[in-house]
PDB file of C-alpha atoms in Angstrom:
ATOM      1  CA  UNK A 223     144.876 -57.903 -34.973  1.00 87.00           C
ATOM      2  CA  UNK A 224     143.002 -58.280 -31.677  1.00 95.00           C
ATOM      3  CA  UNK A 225     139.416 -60.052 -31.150  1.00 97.00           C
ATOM      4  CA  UNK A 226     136.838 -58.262 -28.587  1.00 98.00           C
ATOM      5  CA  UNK A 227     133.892 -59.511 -27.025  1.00 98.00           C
ATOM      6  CA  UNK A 228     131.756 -57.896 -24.621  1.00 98.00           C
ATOM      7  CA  UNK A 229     129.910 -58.795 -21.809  1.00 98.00           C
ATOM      8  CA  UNK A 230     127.779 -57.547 -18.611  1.00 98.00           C
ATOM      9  CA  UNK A 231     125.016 -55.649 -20.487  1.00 97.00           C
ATOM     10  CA  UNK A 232     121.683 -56.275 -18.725  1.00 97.00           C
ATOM     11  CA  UNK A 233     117.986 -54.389 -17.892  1.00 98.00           C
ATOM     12  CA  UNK A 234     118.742 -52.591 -14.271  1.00 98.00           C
ATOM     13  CA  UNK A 235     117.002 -50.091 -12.996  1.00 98.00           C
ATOM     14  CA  UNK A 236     117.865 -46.120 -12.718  1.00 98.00           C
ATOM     15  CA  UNK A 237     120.380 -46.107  -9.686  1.00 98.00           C
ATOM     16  CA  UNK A 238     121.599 -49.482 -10.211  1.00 98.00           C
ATOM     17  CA  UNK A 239     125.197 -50.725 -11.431  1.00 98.00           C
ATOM     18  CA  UNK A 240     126.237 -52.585 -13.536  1.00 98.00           C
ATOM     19  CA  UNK A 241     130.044 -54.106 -14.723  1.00 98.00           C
ATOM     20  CA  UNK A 242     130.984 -54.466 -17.985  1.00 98.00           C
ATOM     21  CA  UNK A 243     133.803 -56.536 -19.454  1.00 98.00           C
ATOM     22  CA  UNK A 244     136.127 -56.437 -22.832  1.00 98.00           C
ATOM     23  CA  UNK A 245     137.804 -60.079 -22.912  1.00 98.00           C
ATOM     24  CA  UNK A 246     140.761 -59.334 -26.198  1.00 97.00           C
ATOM     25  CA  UNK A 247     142.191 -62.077 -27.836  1.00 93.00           C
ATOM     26  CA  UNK A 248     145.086 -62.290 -30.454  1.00 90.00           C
ATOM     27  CA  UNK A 249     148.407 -59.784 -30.233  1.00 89.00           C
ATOM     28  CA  UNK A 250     149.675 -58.539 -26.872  1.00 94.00           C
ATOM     29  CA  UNK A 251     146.552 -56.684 -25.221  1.00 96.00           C
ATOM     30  CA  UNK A 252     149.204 -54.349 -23.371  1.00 95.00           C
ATOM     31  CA  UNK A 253     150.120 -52.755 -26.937  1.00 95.00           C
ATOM     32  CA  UNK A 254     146.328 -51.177 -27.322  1.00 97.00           C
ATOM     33  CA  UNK A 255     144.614 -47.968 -26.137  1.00 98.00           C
ATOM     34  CA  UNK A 256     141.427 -49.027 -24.842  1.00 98.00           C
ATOM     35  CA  UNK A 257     137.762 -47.129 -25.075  1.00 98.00           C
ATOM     36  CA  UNK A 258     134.055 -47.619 -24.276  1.00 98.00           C
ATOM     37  CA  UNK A 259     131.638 -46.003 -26.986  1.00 98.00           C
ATOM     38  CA  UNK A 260     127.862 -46.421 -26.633  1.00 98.00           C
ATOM     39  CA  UNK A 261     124.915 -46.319 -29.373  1.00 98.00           C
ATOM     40  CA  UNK A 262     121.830 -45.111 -28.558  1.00 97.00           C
ATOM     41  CA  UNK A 263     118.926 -46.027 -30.924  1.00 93.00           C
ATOM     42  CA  UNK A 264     118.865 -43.173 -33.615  1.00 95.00           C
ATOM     43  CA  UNK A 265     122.022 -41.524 -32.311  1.00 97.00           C
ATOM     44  CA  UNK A 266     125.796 -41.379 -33.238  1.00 97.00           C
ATOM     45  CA  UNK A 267     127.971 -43.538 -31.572  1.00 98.00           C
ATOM     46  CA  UNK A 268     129.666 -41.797 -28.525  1.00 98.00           C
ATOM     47  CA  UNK A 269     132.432 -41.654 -26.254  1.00 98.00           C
ATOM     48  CA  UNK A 270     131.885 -42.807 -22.982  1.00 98.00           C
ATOM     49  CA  UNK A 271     135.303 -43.278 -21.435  1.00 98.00           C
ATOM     50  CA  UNK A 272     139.109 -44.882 -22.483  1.00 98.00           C
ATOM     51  CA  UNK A 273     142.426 -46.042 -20.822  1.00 98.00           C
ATOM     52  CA  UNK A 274     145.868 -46.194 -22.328  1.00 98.00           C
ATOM     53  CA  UNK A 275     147.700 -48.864 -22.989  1.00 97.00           C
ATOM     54  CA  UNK A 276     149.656 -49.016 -19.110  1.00 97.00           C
ATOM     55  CA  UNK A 277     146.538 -48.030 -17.477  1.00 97.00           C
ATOM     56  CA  UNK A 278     147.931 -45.096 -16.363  1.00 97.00           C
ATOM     57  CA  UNK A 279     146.004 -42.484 -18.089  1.00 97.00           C
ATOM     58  CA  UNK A 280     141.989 -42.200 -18.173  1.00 98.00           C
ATOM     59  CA  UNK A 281     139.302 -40.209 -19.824  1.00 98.00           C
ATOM     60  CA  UNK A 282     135.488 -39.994 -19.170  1.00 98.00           C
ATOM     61  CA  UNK A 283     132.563 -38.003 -21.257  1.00 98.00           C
ATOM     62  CA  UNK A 284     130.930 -35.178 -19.572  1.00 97.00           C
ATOM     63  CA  UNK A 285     127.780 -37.675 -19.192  1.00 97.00           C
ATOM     64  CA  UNK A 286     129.414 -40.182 -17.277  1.00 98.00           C
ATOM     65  CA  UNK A 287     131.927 -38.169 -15.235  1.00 98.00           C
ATOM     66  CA  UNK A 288     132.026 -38.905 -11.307  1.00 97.00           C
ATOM     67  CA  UNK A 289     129.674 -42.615 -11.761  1.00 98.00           C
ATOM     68  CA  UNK A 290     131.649 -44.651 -14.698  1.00 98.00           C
ATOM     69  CA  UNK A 291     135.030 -46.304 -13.731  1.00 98.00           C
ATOM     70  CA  UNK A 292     137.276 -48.125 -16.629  1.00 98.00           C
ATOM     71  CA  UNK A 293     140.195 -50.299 -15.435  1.00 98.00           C
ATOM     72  CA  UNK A 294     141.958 -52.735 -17.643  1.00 98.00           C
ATOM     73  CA  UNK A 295     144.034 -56.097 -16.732  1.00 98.00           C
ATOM     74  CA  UNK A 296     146.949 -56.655 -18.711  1.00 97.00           C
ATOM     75  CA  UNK A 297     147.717 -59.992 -17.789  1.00 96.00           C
ATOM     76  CA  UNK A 298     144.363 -61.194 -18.098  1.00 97.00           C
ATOM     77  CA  UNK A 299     143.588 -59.201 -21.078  1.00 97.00           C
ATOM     78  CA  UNK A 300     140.581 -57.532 -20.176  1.00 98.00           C
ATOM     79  CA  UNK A 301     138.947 -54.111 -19.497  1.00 98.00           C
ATOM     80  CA  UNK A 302     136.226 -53.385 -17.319  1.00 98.00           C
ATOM     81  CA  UNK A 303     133.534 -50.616 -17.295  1.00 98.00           C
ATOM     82  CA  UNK A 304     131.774 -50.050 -13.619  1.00 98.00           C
ATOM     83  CA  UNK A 305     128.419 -48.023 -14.198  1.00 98.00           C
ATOM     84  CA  UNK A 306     127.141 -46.642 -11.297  1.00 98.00           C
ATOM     85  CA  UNK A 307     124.002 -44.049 -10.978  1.00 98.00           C
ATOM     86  CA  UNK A 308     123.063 -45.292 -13.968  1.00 98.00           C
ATOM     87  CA  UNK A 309     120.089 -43.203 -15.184  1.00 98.00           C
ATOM     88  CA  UNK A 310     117.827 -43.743 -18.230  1.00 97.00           C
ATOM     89  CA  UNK A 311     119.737 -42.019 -20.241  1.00 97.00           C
ATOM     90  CA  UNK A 312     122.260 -44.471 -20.277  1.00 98.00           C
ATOM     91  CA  UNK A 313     120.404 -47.127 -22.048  1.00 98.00           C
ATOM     92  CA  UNK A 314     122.233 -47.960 -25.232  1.00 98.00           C
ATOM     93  CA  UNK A 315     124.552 -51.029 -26.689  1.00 98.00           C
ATOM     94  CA  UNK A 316     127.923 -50.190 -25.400  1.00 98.00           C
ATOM     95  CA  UNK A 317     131.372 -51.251 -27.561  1.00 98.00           C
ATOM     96  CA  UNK A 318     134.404 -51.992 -26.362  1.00 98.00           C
ATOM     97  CA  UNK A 319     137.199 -50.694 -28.789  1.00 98.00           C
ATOM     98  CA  UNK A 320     141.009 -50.764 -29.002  1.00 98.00           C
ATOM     99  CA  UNK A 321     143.597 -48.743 -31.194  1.00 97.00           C
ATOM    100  CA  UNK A 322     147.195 -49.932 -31.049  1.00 95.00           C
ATOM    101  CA  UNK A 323     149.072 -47.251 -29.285  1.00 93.00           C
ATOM    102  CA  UNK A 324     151.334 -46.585 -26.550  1.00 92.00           C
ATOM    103  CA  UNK A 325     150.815 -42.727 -26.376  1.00 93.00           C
ATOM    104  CA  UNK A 326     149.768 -41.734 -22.270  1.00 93.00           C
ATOM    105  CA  UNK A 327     146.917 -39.781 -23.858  1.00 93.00           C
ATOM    106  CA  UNK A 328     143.545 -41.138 -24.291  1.00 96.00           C
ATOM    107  CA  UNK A 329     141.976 -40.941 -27.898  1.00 96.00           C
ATOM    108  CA  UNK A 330     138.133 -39.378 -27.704  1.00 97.00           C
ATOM    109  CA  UNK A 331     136.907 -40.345 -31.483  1.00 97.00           C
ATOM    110  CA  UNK A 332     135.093 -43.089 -33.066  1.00 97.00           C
ATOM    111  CA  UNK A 333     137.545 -42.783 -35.930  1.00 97.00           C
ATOM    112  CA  UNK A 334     141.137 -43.301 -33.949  1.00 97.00           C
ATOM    113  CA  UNK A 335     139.786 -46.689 -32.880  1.00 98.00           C
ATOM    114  CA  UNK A 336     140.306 -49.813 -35.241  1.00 96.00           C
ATOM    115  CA  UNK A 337     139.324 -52.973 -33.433  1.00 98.00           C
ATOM    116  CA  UNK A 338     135.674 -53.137 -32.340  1.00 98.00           C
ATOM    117  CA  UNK A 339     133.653 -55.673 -30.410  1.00 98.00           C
ATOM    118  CA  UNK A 340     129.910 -56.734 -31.541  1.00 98.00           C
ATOM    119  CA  UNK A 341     128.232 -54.585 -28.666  1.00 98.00           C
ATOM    120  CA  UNK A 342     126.543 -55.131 -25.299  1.00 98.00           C
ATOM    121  CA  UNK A 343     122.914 -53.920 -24.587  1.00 98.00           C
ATOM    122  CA  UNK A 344     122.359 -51.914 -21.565  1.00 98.00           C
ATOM    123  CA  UNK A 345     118.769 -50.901 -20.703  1.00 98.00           C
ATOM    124  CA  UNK A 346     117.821 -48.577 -17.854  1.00 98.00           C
ATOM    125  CA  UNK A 347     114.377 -48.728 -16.725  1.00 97.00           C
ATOM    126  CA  UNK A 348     112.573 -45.428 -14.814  1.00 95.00           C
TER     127      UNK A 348
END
């Protein structure tokens, strides 16, 4: 199994940035797919963006395309989420998730992911 905790989450305002982090604990980080989902109050959890395993292979939702960047660090064991632009819109408590996999493709559903992290809120004011 693997632990995640995230961290970063703050109130910023619209056109700010803000970096997340995924620390993972427990079996070797490099054998997990990695993926950002997001919660918005009264909505489905959602995609936001993953990496595979090597880092080698990325994939963003529409909504964050061109100001989100995820990166991972397989010695240190952590991923990282850079939010830039952020926009109202954006406010919500973002997971950090992990599937063990060593496919190059990224995985886009809640359901492929097993290992979840309690959740980081992000608010974006006006």
């Amino acid at each position: 199994q693997v632990q995640l905790v995230e961290s970063g989450g703050g109130l910023v305002q619209a056109g700010d940035s803000l970096r997340l982090s995924c620390a993972s604990s427990g079996r070797r980080f490099s054998n997990y797919a990695m993926g950002w989902f997001r919660q918005a109050p009264g909505k489905e959890r959602e995609f936001v963006c993953g990496i595979n395993w090597s880092g080698s292979s990325t994939d963003y939702g529409d909504s964050v395309k061109g100001r989100f960047v995820v990166s991972r660090d397989n010695v240190e064991n952590m991923m990282y989420l850079q939010m830039n632009s952020l926009k109202p819109e954006d406010t919500a408590v973002y997971y950090c998730a992990a599937r063990e996999s060593l496919e190059r493709t990224v995985a886009t559903s809640v359901s492929r992911y097993d290992f979840w992290g309690p959740g980081t809120q992000v608010v974006v004011f006006p």
